Structure formats: structure tokens, C-alpha cells
Amino acid sequence: MADQRDLQRLQDEAMALHLAAWSSNNALAHQVSADSVAFLCPVFRNGAPVDEPESYRCYIWFVERPEASHGTGERGAVSLMDVTVESFESLREVTDPVRLTAIVRYLFDSHPPTALD
């Protein structure tokens, strides 16, 4: 779980290490609502050369700023970002079953499954 300050810190780190991230800090600030709580879910572990830290490619679910959602109000959005293993492990973990259920419900409500046929 991360707030916008955490995302900015992860963004700065990713840009310094040439990992996948938003195109700029301004792009992140323009898209992510200032009071949004983001949820990170690692998709896979990136293998790193000897001189680069290992990282996770993470889905990041967050609430968009109203102006970023083209006038449709706040809505859930998802992005991808590489997060170093050390930074990922420093984030707050959601362990409360009620909160975990609420997160899963939010994810399904904001991003319903779609048929692939």
C-alpha cells in the first residue's frame, strides 16, 4: 500500500535506475489523486545484471485525479512500474482480512473482468 509521497519516491528511484515508471514526476502528479491510496501487486521479478538492483514489475491500482479522467470524476486506474525489491518490502502491507476484502472488491468493481472471445 502506498500514498502519493511513496509513489513519488518510487518514481524517483525508478527513473534514477532507468526502470519502468511514469514518464515524469509531473505525469504521476497529474494522473494520481493526491489523497489516493495505491495498491501494488508484483507481477514478476525482474532479473538484474550485476550492477542493477533486482526489482518487481508491479501493477499499481490508484484513483485518478478528476481532471486526468477527462471530466468523468474520480475513477480507478491501473499502471505498471518497476519497484526495487528493497523498496517494495519497505511499503506498508495490508493484513487485515476486512481491508483485503475491500481492496479485492474495489479492484473488481473498478476493473470488471472482460470476456476474451
N, CA and C of each residue as an Amber inpcrd file, in Angstrom:
protein
   351
   0.8550000  -1.1560000   0.0000000   0.0000000   0.0000000   0.0000000
   0.9090000   1.2290000   0.0000000   0.5310000   2.2450000  -0.7830000
   1.3700000   3.4330000  -0.9100000   0.4990000   4.6710000  -1.0730000
   0.9990000   5.8020000  -0.5750000   0.3180000   7.0640000  -0.8350000
   1.0990000   7.7920000  -1.9350000   0.6640000   9.0090000  -2.2700000
   1.3120000   9.7020000  -3.3780000   2.7870000  10.0010000  -3.0850000
   3.1240000  10.2880000  -1.8220000   4.5390000  10.5200000  -1.4740000
   5.3710000   9.2640000  -1.7430000   4.8140000   8.1040000  -1.3670000
   5.5120000   6.8420000  -1.6360000   5.7080000   6.6550000  -3.1390000
   4.6460000   6.9190000  -3.9110000   4.7470000   6.7560000  -5.3670000
   5.7900000   7.6910000  -5.9500000   5.8620000   8.9320000  -5.4570000
   6.8780000   9.8740000  -5.9390000   8.2840000   9.3540000  -5.6120000
   8.4550000   8.7930000  -4.4140000   9.7560000   8.2310000  -4.0210000
  10.1240000   7.0540000  -4.9250000   9.1440000   6.1740000  -5.1790000
   9.3820000   5.0260000  -6.0660000   9.6720000   5.4990000  -7.4860000
   8.9730000   6.5300000  -7.9210000   9.1940000   7.1120000  -9.2440000
  10.6130000   7.6570000  -9.3700000  11.0350000   8.4340000  -8.3730000
  12.3960000   8.9920000  -8.3950000  13.4360000   7.8780000  -8.4720000
  13.2330000   6.8370000  -7.6670000  14.1700000   5.7130000  -7.6620000
  14.1780000   5.0020000  -9.0160000  13.0030000   4.7450000  -9.5670000
  12.9150000   4.0530000 -10.8590000  13.5840000   4.8580000 -11.9700000
  13.3560000   6.1560000 -11.9680000  13.9720000   6.9910000 -13.0090000
  15.4950000   7.0120000 -12.8630000  15.9850000   7.0880000 -11.6190000
  17.4330000   7.1130000 -11.3960000  18.0870000   5.8040000 -11.8280000
  17.3560000   4.6970000 -11.6930000  17.8920000   3.3830000 -12.0480000
  17.5120000   2.9330000 -13.4610000  16.7990000   3.8040000 -14.1910000
  16.3470000   3.5040000 -15.5590000  15.4090000   2.2940000 -15.6020000
  14.5060000   2.2320000 -14.6070000  13.4870000   1.1880000 -14.5620000
  12.1920000   1.7400000 -15.1450000  11.2310000   0.8620000 -15.4220000
   9.9430000   1.2910000 -15.9580000   9.1890000   2.1130000 -14.9150000
   8.6560000   3.2670000 -15.3550000   7.9420000   4.1620000 -14.4450000
   7.0830000   5.1150000 -15.2780000   6.4150000   6.0610000 -14.6030000
   5.7180000   7.1240000 -15.3180000   6.7580000   7.9020000 -16.1190000
   6.3330000   8.6430000 -17.1120000   7.2760000   9.3800000 -17.9500000
   7.9650000  10.5080000 -17.1900000   7.3350000  11.0070000 -16.1110000
   7.9240000  12.0810000 -15.3090000   7.1790000  12.1860000 -13.9820000
   7.7650000  12.9260000 -13.0370000   7.0760000  13.1980000 -11.7830000
   5.8110000  14.0030000 -12.0220000   5.8580000  14.9230000 -12.9850000
   4.6700000  15.7150000 -13.3020000   3.5470000  14.8390000 -13.8350000
   3.8850000  13.8550000 -14.6620000   2.8600000  12.9460000 -15.1950000
   2.2030000  12.1560000 -14.0690000   3.0060000  11.6750000 -13.1190000
   2.4620000  10.9450000 -11.9800000   1.5500000  11.8630000 -11.1580000
   2.0270000  13.0650000 -10.8440000   1.2380000  14.0030000 -10.0350000
  -0.0440000  14.4160000 -10.7510000   0.0010000  14.5160000 -12.0750000
  -1.1860000  14.8940000 -12.8390000  -2.2110000  13.7630000 -12.8800000
  -1.7620000  12.5240000 -12.8580000  -2.6800000  11.3950000 -13.0020000
  -3.2020000  10.8660000 -11.6720000  -2.3650000  10.8050000 -10.6430000
  -2.7430000  10.1750000  -9.3780000  -3.3250000  11.2200000  -8.4280000
  -4.5230000  10.9620000  -7.9320000  -5.1580000  11.8590000  -6.9720000
  -4.2780000  11.9920000  -5.7350000  -4.1410000  13.2270000  -5.2220000
  -3.2420000  13.5000000  -4.0990000  -3.6030000  12.6930000  -2.8600000
  -4.8760000  12.4040000  -2.6520000  -5.2810000  11.6540000  -1.4660000
  -5.5300000  10.1770000  -1.7650000  -5.1070000   9.7370000  -2.9300000
  -5.2900000   8.3450000  -3.3270000  -4.3540000   7.4230000  -2.5510000
  -4.8780000   6.2600000  -2.1910000  -4.0440000   5.1930000  -1.6560000
  -3.8740000   4.1990000  -2.7930000  -2.6410000   3.8640000  -3.0990000
  -2.3590000   2.9540000  -4.2010000  -2.0360000   1.5740000  -3.6470000
  -2.3950000   0.5620000  -4.4230000  -2.1170000  -0.8200000  -4.0520000
  -1.1940000  -1.4100000  -5.1060000  -0.0850000  -1.9610000  -4.6650000
   0.8990000  -2.5390000  -5.5700000   0.8450000  -4.0500000  -5.4930000
   0.8530000  -4.6640000  -6.6680000   0.8430000  -6.1180000  -6.7470000
   1.9580000  -6.5440000  -7.7060000   2.9880000  -7.2250000  -7.2060000
   4.0670000  -7.6510000  -8.1050000   3.5710000  -8.6980000  -9.0940000
   3.9270000  -8.5110000 -10.3530000   3.5460000  -9.4430000 -11.4130000
   4.6620000 -10.4620000 -11.6130000   5.8940000  -9.9910000 -11.6870000
   7.0480000 -10.8840000 -11.7840000   8.2980000 -10.1590000 -11.2970000
   9.3200000 -10.9300000 -11.0320000  10.5970000 -10.3890000 -10.5760000
  11.4910000 -10.1790000 -11.7910000  12.0430000  -8.9840000 -11.9010000
  12.9680000  -8.6800000 -12.9930000  14.3480000  -9.1770000 -12.6240000
  14.9600000  -9.9200000 -13.5240000  16.3440000 -10.3230000 -13.3200000
  17.2200000  -9.1390000 -13.6200000  18.1870000  -8.8890000 -12.7910000
  19.0170000  -7.7050000 -12.9670000  20.4590000  -8.0930000 -13.2400000
  21.1260000  -7.3280000 -14.0920000  22.5710000  -7.5280000 -14.2350000
  23.2470000  -7.2510000 -12.8920000  24.4910000  -7.5970000 -12.7960000
  25.2220000  -7.4780000 -11.5370000  25.1810000  -6.0390000 -11.0030000
  25.2100000  -5.0400000 -11.8770000  25.2830000  -3.6500000 -11.4260000
  23.9170000  -2.9870000 -11.2290000  22.8100000  -3.7210000 -11.3640000
  21.4710000  -3.1670000 -11.1500000  20.7630000  -3.9380000 -10.0410000
  19.9630000  -3.2300000  -9.2270000  19.2310000  -3.9300000  -8.1710000
  18.0890000  -4.7440000  -8.7620000  17.7320000  -5.8360000  -8.0860000
  16.5860000  -6.6200000  -8.5170000  15.3230000  -5.8120000  -8.2650000
  14.3230000  -6.0280000  -9.1170000  13.0740000  -5.2950000  -8.9560000
  11.8950000  -6.1830000  -9.3160000  10.7120000  -5.7040000  -8.9000000
   9.4540000  -6.3320000  -9.2860000   8.7560000  -5.4350000 -10.2900000
   8.1780000  -6.0200000 -11.3250000   7.2530000  -5.2810000 -12.1820000
   5.9060000  -5.3650000 -11.4840000   5.3650000  -4.2220000 -11.0880000
   4.1520000  -4.1860000 -10.2690000   2.9910000  -3.5180000 -10.9920000
   1.8030000  -4.0910000 -10.8300000   0.5850000  -3.3620000 -11.1410000
   0.3700000  -2.3850000  -9.9970000  -0.0380000  -1.1690000 -10.3270000
  -0.3640000  -0.1770000  -9.3090000  -1.7850000   0.2900000  -9.5620000
  -2.6720000   0.0030000  -8.6120000  -4.0570000   0.4670000  -8.7000000
  -4.1770000   1.7230000  -7.8560000  -4.8350000   2.7590000  -8.4170000
  -4.9640000   4.0420000  -7.7260000  -6.2080000   4.7660000  -8.2460000
  -6.5440000   5.8730000  -7.5940000  -7.6530000   6.7080000  -8.0390000
  -7.0720000   7.8690000  -8.8430000  -7.6100000   8.0530000 -10.0650000
  -7.1540000   9.1540000 -10.9080000  -7.6780000  10.4840000 -10.4120000
  -6.9200000  11.5380000 -10.6760000  -7.4030000  12.8950000 -10.4120000
  -8.5660000  13.1610000 -11.3680000  -9.5840000  13.8980000 -10.9270000
 -10.7460000  14.1540000 -11.7940000 -10.3650000  14.7540000 -13.1450000
  -9.3980000  15.6720000 -13.1760000  -9.0150000  16.2910000 -14.4510000
  -8.2690000  15.3140000 -15.3690000  -7.6950000  14.2610000 -14.7990000
  -7.0000000  13.2550000 -15.6140000  -7.9780000  12.2560000 -16.2140000
  -9.1790000  12.1710000 -15.6370000 -10.1600000  11.1970000 -16.1330000
 -11.1410000  11.8400000 -17.1060000 -10.7330000  12.9540000 -17.7050000
 -11.4820000  13.6210000 -18.7720000 -12.8970000  13.9840000 -18.3460000
 -13.0150000  14.5600000 -17.1350000 -14.3000000  15.0600000 -16.6800000
 -15.2850000  14.0070000 -16.2150000 -14.8710000  12.7610000 -16.0880000
 -15.8020000  11.7130000 -15.6620000 -15.7630000  11.5100000 -14.1490000
 -15.0850000  12.4010000 -13.4260000 -14.9600000  12.2540000 -11.9730000
 -13.8380000  11.2930000 -11.6340000 -13.6560000  11.0560000 -10.3430000
 -12.6050000  10.1410000  -9.9260000 -12.9620000   8.7290000 -10.3510000
 -11.9740000   8.0130000 -10.8400000 -12.1880000   6.6120000 -11.2150000
 -10.9040000   5.8420000 -10.9620000 -11.0720000   4.5460000 -10.8180000
  -9.9190000   3.6870000 -10.6060000  -9.1000000   3.5740000 -11.8720000
  -7.7960000   3.4850000 -11.7100000  -6.8930000   3.3260000 -12.8430000
  -5.8030000   2.3500000 -12.4340000  -5.0960000   1.8420000 -13.4260000
  -4.0040000   0.9060000 -13.1620000  -2.8250000   1.2740000 -14.0530000
  -1.6270000   1.0930000 -13.5210000  -0.4150000   1.3680000 -14.2720000
   0.6140000   0.2930000 -13.9180000   1.7350000   0.3110000 -14.5970000
   2.8420000  -0.6010000 -14.2950000   4.0590000   0.2150000 -13.9030000
   4.8110000  -0.3160000 -12.9540000   6.0440000   0.3440000 -12.5360000
   6.9890000  -0.7150000 -11.9830000   8.2730000  -0.5310000 -12.2400000
   9.2730000  -1.3980000 -11.6280000   9.6510000  -0.8070000 -10.2800000
   9.6610000  -1.6560000  -9.2610000   9.9620000  -1.2420000  -7.8880000
  11.0550000  -2.1680000  -7.3730000  12.1270000  -1.5900000  -6.8450000
  13.1920000  -2.4460000  -6.3240000  12.6330000  -3.3170000  -5.2040000
  13.2180000  -4.4810000  -5.0500000  12.7750000  -5.4120000  -4.0120000
  12.8480000  -4.7340000  -2.6520000  13.9290000  -4.0310000  -2.3900000
  14.0990000  -3.3490000  -1.1020000  12.9900000  -2.3120000  -0.8750000
  12.6700000  -1.5220000  -1.8770000  11.6220000  -0.5100000  -1.7190000
  10.2520000  -1.1510000  -1.5800000  10.0070000  -2.2190000  -2.3390000
   8.7160000  -2.9010000  -2.2260000   8.5260000  -3.4260000  -0.8070000
   9.5690000  -4.0200000  -0.2530000   9.4780000  -4.5900000   1.0950000
   9.3350000  -3.5220000   2.1780000   9.6490000  -2.2670000   1.8540000
   9.5090000  -1.1880000   2.8340000   8.0960000  -0.6110000   2.8800000
   7.2450000  -0.9680000   1.9160000   5.8790000  -0.4370000   1.8780000
   5.0060000  -1.1090000   2.9300000   3.9540000  -0.4100000   3.3290000
   3.0150000  -0.9760000   4.3040000   2.2830000  -2.1520000   3.6700000
   2.1490000  -3.2150000   4.4300000   1.4440000  -4.4110000   3.9720000
   0.0290000  -4.4090000   4.5420000  -0.9280000  -4.7670000   3.7080000
  -2.3130000  -4.8810000   4.1680000  -2.5130000  -6.3120000   4.6590000
  -2.8340000  -6.4520000   5.9390000  -3.0130000  -7.7850000   6.5100000
  -4.4030000  -8.0060000   7.0870000  -5.1350000  -6.9420000   7.3390000
  -6.4760000  -7.0520000   7.9160000  -7.4190000  -7.6920000   6.8880000
  -8.0740000  -8.8280000   7.2340000  -8.9530000  -9.5160000   6.2830000
 -10.0960000  -8.6310000   5.7510000 -10.6280000  -7.7660000   6.6010000
 -11.7130000  -6.8880000   6.1550000 -11.1950000  -5.9000000   5.1000000
 -10.0260000  -5.3390000   5.3550000  -9.4330000  -4.4000000   4.3870000
  -9.0460000  -5.1110000   3.0950000  -8.4900000  -6.3250000   3.1990000
  -8.1450000  -7.0920000   1.9950000  -9.3840000  -7.3770000   1.1520000
 -10.4780000  -7.7460000   1.8000000 -11.7370000  -7.9850000   1.0820000
 -12.1980000  -6.7110000   0.3980000 -12.0890000  -5.5720000   1.0800000
 -12.4890000  -4.2890000   0.4950000 -11.6270000  -3.9550000  -0.7260000
 -10.3260000  -4.2520000  -0.6480000  -9.4310000  -3.9870000  -1.7840000
  -9.8110000  -4.8500000  -2.9770000 -10.0130000  -6.1380000  -2.7460000
 -10.4000000  -7.0400000  -3.8370000 -11.7110000  -6.5770000  -4.4560000
 -12.6570000  -6.1900000  -3.6220000 -13.9500000  -5.7030000  -4.1140000
 -13.7650000  -4.4400000  -4.9600000 -12.9190000  -3.5200000  -4.4770000
 -12.6230000  -2.2950000  -5.2250000 -12.0170000  -2.6270000  -6.5870000
 -11.0670000  -3.5530000  -6.6000000 -10.4080000  -3.9040000  -7.8590000
 -11.3990000  -4.4910000  -8.8570000 -12.2770000  -5.3730000  -8.3970000
 -13.2640000  -5.9560000  -9.3090000 -14.3110000  -4.9370000  -9.7350000
 -14.7070000  -4.0530000  -8.8150000 -15.7150000  -3.0470000  -9.1610000
 -15.1710000  -2.0110000 -10.1350000 -13.8930000  -1.6420000  -9.9960000
 -13.3350000  -0.6140000 -10.8700000 -12.7440000  -1.1840000 -12.1540000
 -12.4550000  -2.4750000 -12.1700000 -11.8840000  -3.1230000 -13.3600000
 -12.5520000  -4.4950000 -13.5460000 -13.8140000  -4.4940000 -13.9860000
 -14.5120000  -5.7780000 -14.0970000 -13.8490000  -6.6970000 -15.1260000
 -13.9080000  -8.0100000 -14.8670000 -13.3560000  -8.9730000 -15.8290000
 -14.0860000  -8.8330000 -17.1810000 -13.3610000  -9.0680000 -18.2480000
 -13.9150000  -8.9270000 -19.5890000 -13.7430000 -10.2440000 -20.3390000
 -14.7520000 -10.5920000 -21.1290000 -14.6460000 -11.7920000 -21.9620000
 -13.5730000 -11.5770000 -23.0210000 -12.8260000 -12.6100000 -23.3150000
 -11.7420000 -12.5160000 -24.2870000 -12.0990000 -13.1250000 -25.6460000
 -13.3850000 -13.3900000 -25.9100000 -13.7160000 -14.0120000 -27.1960000
 -13.9280000 -13.0460000 -28.2970000
